[in-house]
Coordinates of C-alpha atoms in Angstrom, one line a residue:
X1 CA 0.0 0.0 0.0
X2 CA 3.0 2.5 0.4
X3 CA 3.8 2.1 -2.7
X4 CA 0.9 4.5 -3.7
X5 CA 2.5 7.3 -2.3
X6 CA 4.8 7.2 -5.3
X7 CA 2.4 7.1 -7.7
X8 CA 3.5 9.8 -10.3
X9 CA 1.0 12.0 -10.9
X10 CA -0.4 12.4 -14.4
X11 CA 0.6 15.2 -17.7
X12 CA -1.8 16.4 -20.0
X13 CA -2.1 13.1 -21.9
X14 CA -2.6 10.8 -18.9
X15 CA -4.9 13.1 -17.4
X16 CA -7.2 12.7 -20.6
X17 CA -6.9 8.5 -20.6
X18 CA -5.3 7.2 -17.0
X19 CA -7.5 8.3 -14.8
X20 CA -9.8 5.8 -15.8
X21 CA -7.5 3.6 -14.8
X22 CA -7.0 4.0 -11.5
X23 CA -10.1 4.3 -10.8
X24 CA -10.7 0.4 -11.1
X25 CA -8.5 0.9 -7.6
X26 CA -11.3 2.6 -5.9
X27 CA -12.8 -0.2 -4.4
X28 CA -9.7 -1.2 -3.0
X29 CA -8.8 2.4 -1.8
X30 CA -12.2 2.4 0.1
X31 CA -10.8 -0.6 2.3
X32 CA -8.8 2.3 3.8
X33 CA -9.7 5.2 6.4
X34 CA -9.0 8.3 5.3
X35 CA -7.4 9.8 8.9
X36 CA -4.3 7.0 8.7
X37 CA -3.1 7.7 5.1
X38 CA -1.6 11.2 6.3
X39 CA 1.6 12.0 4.5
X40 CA 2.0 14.9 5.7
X41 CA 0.9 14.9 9.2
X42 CA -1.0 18.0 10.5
X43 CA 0.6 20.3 13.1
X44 CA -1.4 22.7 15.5
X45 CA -0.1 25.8 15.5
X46 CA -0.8 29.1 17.2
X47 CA -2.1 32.0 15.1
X48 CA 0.6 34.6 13.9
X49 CA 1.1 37.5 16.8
X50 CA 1.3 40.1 13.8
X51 CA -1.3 40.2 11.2
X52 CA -3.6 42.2 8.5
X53 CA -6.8 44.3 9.9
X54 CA -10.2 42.9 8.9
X55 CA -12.0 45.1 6.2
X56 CA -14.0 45.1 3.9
X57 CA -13.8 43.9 0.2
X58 CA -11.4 41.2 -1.0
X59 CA -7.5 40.5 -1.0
X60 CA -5.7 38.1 -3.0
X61 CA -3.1 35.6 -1.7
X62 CA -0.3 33.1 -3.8
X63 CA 1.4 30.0 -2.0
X64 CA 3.1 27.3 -3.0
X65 CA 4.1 24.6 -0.8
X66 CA 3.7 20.9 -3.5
X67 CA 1.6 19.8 -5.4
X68 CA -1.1 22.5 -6.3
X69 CA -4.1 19.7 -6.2
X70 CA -3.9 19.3 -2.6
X71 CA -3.3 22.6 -1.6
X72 CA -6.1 24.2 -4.4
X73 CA -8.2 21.4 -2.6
X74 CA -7.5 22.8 1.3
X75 CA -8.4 26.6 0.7
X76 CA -11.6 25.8 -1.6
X77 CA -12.9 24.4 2.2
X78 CA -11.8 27.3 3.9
X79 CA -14.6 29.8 4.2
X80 CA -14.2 33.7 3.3
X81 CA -12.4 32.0 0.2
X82 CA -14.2 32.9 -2.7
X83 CA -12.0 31.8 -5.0
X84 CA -8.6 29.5 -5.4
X85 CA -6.7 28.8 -8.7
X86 CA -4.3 26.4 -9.5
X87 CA -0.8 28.0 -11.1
X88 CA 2.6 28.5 -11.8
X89 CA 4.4 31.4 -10.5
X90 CA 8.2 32.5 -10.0
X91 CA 9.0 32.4 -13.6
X92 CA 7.9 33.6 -17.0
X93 CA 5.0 33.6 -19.2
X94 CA 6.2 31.2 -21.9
X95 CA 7.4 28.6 -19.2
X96 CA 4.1 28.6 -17.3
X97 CA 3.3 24.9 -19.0
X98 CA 2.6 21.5 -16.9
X99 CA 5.5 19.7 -18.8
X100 CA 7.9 22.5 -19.0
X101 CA 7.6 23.6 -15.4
X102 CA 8.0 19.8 -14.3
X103 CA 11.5 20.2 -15.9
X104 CA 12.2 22.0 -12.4
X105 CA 14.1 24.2 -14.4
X106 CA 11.7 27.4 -15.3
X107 CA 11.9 29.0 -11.9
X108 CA 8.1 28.4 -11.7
X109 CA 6.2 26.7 -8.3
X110 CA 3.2 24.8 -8.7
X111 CA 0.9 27.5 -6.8
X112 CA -2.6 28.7 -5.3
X113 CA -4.2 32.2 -5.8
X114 CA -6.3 32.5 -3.3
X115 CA -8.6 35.3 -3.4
X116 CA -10.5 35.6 0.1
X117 CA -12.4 38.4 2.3
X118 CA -10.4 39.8 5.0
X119 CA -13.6 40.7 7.3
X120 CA -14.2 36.6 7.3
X121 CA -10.8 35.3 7.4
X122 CA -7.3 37.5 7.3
X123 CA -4.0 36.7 5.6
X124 CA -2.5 35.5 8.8
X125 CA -5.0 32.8 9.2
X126 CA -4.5 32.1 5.8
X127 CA -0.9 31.4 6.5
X128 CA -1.3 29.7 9.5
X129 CA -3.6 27.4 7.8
X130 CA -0.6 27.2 4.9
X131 CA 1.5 26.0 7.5
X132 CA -0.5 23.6 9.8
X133 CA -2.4 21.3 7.1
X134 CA -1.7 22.7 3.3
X135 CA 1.8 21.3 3.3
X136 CA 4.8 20.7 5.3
X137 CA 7.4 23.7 5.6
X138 CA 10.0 21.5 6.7
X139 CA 10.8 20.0 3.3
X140 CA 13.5 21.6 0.9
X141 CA 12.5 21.4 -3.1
X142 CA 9.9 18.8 -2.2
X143 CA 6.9 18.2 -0.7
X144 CA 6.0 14.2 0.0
X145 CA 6.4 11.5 -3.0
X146 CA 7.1 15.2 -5.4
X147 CA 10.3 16.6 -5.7
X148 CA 12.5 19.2 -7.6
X149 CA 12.3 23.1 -7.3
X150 CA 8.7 23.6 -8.8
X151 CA 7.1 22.0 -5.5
X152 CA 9.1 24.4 -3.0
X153 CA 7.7 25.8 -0.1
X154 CA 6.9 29.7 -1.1
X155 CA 5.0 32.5 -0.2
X156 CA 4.6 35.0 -3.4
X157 CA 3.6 38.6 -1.0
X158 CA 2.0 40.7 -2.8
X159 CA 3.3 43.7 -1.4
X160 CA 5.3 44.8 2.0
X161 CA 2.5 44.6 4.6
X162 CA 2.0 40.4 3.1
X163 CA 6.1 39.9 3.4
X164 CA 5.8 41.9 7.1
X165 CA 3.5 39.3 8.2
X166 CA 5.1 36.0 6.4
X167 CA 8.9 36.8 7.6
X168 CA 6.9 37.6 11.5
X169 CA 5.3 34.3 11.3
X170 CA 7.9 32.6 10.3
X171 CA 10.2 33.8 12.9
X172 CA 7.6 33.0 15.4
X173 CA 7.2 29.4 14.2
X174 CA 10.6 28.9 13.9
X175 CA 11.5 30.1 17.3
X176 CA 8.3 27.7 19.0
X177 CA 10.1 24.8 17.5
X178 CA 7.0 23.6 16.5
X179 CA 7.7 20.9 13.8
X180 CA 10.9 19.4 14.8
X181 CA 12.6 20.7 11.9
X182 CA 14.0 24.5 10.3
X183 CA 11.1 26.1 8.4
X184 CA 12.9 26.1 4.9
X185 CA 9.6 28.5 3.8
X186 CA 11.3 31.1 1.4
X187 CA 9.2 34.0 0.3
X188 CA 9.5 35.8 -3.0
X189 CA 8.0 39.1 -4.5
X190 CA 7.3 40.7 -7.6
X191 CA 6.5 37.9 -9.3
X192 CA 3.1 36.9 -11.4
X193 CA 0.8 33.9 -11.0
X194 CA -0.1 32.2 -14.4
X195 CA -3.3 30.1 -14.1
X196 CA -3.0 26.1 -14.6
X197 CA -4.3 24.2 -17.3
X198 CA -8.1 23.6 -16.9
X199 CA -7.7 19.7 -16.1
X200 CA -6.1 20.7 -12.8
X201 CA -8.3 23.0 -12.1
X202 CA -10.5 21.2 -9.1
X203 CA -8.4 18.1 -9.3
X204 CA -9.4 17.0 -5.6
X205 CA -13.3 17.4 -5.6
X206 CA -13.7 15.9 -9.0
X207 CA -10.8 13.3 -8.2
X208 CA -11.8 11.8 -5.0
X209 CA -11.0 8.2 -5.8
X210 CA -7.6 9.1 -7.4
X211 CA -4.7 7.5 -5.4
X212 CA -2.3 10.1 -5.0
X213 CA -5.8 12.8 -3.9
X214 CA -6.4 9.6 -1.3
X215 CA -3.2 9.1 0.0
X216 CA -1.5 12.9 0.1
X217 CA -4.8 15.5 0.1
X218 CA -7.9 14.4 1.6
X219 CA -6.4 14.3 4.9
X220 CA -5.5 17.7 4.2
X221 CA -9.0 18.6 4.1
X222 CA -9.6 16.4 6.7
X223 CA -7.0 17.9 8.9
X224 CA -8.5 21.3 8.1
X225 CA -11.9 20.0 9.3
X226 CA -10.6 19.0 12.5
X227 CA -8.3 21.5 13.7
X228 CA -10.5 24.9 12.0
X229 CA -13.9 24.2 12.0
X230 CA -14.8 27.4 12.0
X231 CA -13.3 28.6 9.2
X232 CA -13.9 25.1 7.5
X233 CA -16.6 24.7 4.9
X234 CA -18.0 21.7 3.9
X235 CA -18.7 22.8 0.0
X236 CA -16.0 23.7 -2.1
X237 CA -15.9 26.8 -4.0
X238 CA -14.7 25.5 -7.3
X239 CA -13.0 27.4 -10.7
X240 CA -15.5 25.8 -13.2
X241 CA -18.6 27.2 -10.5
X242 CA -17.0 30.6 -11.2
X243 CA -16.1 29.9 -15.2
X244 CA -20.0 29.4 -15.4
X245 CA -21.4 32.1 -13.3

């Protein structure tokens, strides 16, 4: 059963054909209970000491901490979200392409624009949410059974009050000692998100049966659930809901 961990996860053309396929391991997969296939174990953490009023109107976010399915998948739950994109950001226009970024050589990260309402939940919480169950910070140029540059662990502020509050969190994680290991976190600036192709778009609600969404993400979601419930929200606010409206 491990050995689905490693399952690579599919381009363009698998994504059109192979998903069929493992689906025929559903039943199997259903043997299993979704709190004990963490791999990437939740941490609680405090909220950050220094963080964004609440006000009115909306605010986007970009992280990137792995594969974008999983953490797309976390913040769609998370209410005062209204919306959450799969993307590429860190490098250029022409590079921001599945198969070219997976080269780990376009300077891109497989990221999340999240665009949320401060008066419901605030960037910190955001971020502490980022760090506690979206991924694990601890992890160099990886994140799980992924590895290489494009699934590092970033935060893409948007401007100097976004880094203010990232580097103080950070600094206040790292000095609680709260996951065993150095927060490896970077953060970056000035850089643009490009949005995914649309077949990652929603990738863990209309996946749920995929091995790699059982194994690595749902108990992201799950972990969300459990540790803020009440910023958690059981329906999903999902890119093709908002491509339709």
């Amino acid at each position: 059963m491990t050995a689905i961990k490693f399952l690579k996860r599919p381009n363009s053309g698998l994504a059109r054909g192979a998903l069929g396929l493992f689906a025929l391991s559903a039943a199997a997969l259903a043997l299993w209970q979704a709190p004990a296939l963490s791999a990437e174990e939740a941490v609680k953490i405090p909220p950050p000491a220094i963080d964004e009023k609440a006000s009115s109107g909306t605010e986007t976010a970009v992280l990137a901490g792995g594969c974008f399915w999983g953490v797309q998948g976390v913040f769609q739950h998370v209410d005062g979200v209204s919306d959450a994109v799969s993307g590429y950001t860190g490098g250029a226009k022409d590079d921001a392409e599945y198969e070219t970024v997976g080269t780990g050589r376009t300077g891109h990260a497989e990221s999340v624009k999240i665009t949320y309402d401060p008066a419901k939940v605030t960037y910190g919480k955001l971020l502490q949410i980022y760090f506690s169950v979206a991924h694990n910070p601890t992890e160099l140029n990886y994140q799980g059974p992924d590895y290489g540059t494009q699934y590092r662990s970033t935060i893409f502020a948007a401007n100097d009050e976004q880094k203010k509050i990232a580097e103080a969190y950070i600094a206040q994680l790292g000095k609680g000692r709260l996951f065993g290991e150095p927060i490896v976190t970077t953060i970056e600036t000035g850089k643009t998100f490009y949005p995914a192709e649309a077949y990652h778009q929603d990738f863990l609600t209309l996946n749920p049966t995929y091995p790699y969404i059982v194994y690595n993400d749902l108990p992201k979601v799950a972990a969300l659930k459990r540790l803020f419930p009440n910023l958690y929200r059981d329906k999903p606010v999902l890119v093709m809901a908002q491509n339709k409206s």
